[in-house]
Tab-separated table of C-alpha atoms in Angstrom:
chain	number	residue	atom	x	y	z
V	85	UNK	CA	0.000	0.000	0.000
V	86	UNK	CA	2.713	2.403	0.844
V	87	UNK	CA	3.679	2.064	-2.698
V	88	UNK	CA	0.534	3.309	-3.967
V	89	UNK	CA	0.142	6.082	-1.739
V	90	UNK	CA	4.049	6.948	-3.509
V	91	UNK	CA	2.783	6.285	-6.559
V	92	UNK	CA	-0.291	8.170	-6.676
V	93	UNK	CA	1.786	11.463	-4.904
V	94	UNK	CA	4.569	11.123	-7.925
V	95	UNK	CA	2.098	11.182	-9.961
V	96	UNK	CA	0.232	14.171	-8.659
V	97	UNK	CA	3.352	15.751	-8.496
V	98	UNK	CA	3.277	14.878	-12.466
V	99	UNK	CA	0.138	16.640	-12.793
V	100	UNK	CA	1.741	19.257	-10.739
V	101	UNK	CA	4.194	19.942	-12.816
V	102	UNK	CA	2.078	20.163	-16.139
V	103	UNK	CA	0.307	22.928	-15.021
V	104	UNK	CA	2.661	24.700	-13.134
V	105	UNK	CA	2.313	27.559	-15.513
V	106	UNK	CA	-0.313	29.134	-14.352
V	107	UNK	CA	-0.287	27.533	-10.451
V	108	UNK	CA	3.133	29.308	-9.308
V	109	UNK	CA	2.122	32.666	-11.149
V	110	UNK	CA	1.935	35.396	-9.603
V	111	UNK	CA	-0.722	37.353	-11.817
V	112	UNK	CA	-3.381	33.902	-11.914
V	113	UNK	CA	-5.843	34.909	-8.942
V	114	UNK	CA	-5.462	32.541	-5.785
V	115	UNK	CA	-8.966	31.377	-6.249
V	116	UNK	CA	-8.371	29.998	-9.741
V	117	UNK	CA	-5.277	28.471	-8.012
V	118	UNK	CA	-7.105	26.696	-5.824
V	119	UNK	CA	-10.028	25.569	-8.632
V	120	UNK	CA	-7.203	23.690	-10.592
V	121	UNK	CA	-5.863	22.251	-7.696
V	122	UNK	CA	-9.007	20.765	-6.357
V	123	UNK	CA	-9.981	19.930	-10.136
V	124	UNK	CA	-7.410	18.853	-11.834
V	125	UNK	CA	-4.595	17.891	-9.179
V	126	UNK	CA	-5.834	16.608	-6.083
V	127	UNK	CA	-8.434	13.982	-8.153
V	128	UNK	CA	-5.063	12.312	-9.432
V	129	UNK	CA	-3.108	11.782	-5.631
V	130	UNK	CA	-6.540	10.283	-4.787
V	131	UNK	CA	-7.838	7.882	-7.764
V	132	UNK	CA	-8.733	5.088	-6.246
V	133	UNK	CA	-8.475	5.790	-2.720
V	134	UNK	CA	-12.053	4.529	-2.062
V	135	UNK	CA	-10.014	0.834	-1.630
V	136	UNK	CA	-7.279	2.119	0.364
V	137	UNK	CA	-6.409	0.678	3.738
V	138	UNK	CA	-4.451	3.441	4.449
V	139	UNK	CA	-1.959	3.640	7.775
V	140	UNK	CA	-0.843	6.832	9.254
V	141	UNK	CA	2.803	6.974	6.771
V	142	UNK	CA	0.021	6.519	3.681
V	143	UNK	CA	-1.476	9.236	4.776
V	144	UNK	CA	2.224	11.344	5.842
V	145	UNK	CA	3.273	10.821	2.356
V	146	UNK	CA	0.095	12.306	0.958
V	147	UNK	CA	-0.568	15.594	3.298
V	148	UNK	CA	3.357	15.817	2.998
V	149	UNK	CA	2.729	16.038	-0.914
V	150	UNK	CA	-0.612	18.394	-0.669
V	151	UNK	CA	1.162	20.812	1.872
V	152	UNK	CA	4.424	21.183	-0.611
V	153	UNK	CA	2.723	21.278	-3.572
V	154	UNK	CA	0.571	24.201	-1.804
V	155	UNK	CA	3.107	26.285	-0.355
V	156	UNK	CA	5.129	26.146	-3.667
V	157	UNK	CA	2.093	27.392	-5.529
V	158	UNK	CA	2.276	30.560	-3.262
V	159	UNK	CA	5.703	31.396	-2.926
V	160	UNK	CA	5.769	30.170	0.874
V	161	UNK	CA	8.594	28.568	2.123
V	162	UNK	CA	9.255	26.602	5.326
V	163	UNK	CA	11.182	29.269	6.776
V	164	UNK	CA	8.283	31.902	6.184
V	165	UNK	CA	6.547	29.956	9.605
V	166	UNK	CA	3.012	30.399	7.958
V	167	UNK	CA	0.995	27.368	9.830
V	168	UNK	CA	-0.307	24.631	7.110
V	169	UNK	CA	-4.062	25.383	8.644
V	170	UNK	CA	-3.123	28.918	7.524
V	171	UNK	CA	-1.691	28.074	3.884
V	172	UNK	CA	-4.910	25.645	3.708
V	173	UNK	CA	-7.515	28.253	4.512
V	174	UNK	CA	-5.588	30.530	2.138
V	175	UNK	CA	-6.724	28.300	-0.657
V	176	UNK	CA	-9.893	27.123	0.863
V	177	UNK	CA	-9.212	23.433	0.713
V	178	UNK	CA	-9.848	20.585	2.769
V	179	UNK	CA	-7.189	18.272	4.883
V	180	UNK	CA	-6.295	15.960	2.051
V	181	UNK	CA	-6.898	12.606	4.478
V	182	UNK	CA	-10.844	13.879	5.271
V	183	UNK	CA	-11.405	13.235	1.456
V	184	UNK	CA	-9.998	10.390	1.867
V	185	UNK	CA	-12.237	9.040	4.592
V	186	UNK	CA	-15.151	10.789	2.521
V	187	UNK	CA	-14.064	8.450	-0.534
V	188	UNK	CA	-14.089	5.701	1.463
V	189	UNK	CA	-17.412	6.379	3.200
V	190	UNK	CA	-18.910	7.207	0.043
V	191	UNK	CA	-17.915	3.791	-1.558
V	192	UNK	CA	-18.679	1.957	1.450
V	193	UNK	CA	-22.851	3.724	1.682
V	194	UNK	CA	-22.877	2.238	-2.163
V	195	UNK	CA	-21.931	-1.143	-1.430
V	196	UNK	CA	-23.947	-1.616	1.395
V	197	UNK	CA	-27.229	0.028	-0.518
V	198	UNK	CA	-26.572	-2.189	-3.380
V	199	UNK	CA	-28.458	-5.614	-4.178
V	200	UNK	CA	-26.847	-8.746	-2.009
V	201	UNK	CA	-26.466	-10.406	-5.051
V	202	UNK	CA	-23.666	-7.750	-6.258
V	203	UNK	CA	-19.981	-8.542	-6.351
V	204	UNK	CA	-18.910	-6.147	-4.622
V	205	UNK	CA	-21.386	-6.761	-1.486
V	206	UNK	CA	-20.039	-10.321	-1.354
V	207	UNK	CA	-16.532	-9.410	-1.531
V	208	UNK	CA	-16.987	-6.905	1.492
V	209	UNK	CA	-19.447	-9.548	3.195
V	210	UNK	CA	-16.507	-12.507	3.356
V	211	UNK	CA	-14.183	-13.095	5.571
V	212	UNK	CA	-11.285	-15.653	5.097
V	213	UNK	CA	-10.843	-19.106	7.089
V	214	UNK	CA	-8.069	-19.873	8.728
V	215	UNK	CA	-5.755	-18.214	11.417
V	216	UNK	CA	-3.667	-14.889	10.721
V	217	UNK	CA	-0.105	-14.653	10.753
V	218	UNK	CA	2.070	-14.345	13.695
V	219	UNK	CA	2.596	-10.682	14.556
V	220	UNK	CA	0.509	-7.260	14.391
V	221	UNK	CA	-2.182	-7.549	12.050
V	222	UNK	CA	-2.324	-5.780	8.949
V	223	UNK	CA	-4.934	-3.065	9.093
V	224	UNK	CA	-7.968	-4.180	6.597
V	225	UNK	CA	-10.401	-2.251	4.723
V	226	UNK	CA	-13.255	-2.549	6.896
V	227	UNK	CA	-11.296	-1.629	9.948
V	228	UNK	CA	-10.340	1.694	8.578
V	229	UNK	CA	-13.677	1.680	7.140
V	230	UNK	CA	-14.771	1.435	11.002
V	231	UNK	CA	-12.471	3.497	12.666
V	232	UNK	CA	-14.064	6.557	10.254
V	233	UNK	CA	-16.969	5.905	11.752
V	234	UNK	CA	-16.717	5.809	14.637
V	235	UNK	CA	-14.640	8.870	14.369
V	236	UNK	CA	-18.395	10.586	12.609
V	237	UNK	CA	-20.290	8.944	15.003
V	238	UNK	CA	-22.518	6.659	12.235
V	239	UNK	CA	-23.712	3.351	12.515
V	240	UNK	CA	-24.293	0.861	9.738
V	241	UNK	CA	-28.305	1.741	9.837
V	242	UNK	CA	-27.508	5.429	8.891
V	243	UNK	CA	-25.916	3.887	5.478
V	244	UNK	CA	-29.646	3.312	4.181
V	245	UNK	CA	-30.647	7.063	5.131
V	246	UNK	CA	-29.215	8.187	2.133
V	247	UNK	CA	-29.929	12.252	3.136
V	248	UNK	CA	-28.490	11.725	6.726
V	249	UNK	CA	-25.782	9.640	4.883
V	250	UNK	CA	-24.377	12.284	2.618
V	251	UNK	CA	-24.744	15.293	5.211
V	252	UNK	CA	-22.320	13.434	7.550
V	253	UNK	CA	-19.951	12.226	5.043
V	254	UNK	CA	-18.968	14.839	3.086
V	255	UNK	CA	-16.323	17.424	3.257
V	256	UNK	CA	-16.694	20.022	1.430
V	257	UNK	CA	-13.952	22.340	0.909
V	258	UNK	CA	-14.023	25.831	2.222
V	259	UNK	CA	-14.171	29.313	0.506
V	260	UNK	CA	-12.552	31.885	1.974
V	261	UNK	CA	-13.046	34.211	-0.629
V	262	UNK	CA	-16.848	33.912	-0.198
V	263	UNK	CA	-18.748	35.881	1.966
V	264	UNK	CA	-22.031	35.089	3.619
């Protein structure tokens, strides 16, 4: 997994790079900044991510890539000591590992709401004989999909209340720049 999470940053950082034009210029606004970045960059770092069984270093690697890639867009260094919530409110986006967990959430509501005859249902529904390996266990899927939420305070039953569902699930990024 931690190769995917590398993967998926080098290949932001790819992305990065292609449109680096107009992201480190000075005369593009900040909020147009921010649009490609949540449109066109931050979609790539997390294709996929719905499957992850992510540890804390999978996640690191990513908010380490989302922070640099951020501060280089705006000219601030390291040695500037602006605080990350700081450089994140500047371009009104959201902690890269909350749309994660929304990803996975989101995935998760779908699978469960789906017919039991579905693939997917039955793949999440089985569980492997045997006994596991010696050692810590590996963290699974369902456990991270668990630890979310529990960390949102749902239970399985709010899955099927698709409203209640999708309020407490999604992150949506803020907007400094609008008023209200």
């Amino acid at each position: 997994m931690l190769m995917e999470a590398e993967c998926r940053a080098n290949t932001a950082w790819s992305k990065w790079r292609q449109v680096t034009g107009a992201m480190c210029d000075k005369k593009v606004p900040l909020k147009l900044k921010s649009k490609i970045y949540r449109t066109v960059v931050r979609p790539v770092a997390l294709y996929g991510a719905e499957c992850w069984s992510t540890t804390l270093k999978h996640e690191q690697t990513l908010y380490t890539m989302e922070m640099r890639m951020l501060r280089r867009t705006h000219g601030i260094a390291r040695l500037d000591i602006v605080r990350n919530e700081d450089v994140r409110s500047m371009f009104g986006v959201a902690l890269i590992t909350a749309k994660m967990r929304e990803a996975r959430l989101r995935w998760y509501g779908h699978v469960l709401r789906s017919e039991d005859s579905s693939v997917a249902k039955s793949a999440v529904n089985t569980t492997v004989e045997g006994r596991r390996p010696r050692g810590r266990p590996k963290t699974r899927w369902l456990d991270r999909i668990g630890d979310d939420m529990r960390l949102l305070k749902l239970s399985v039953d709010d899955v099927f209340d698709r409203r209640k569902w999708h309020n407490r699930t999604r992150n949506a990024d803020p907007r400094p720049w609008e008023t209200g």
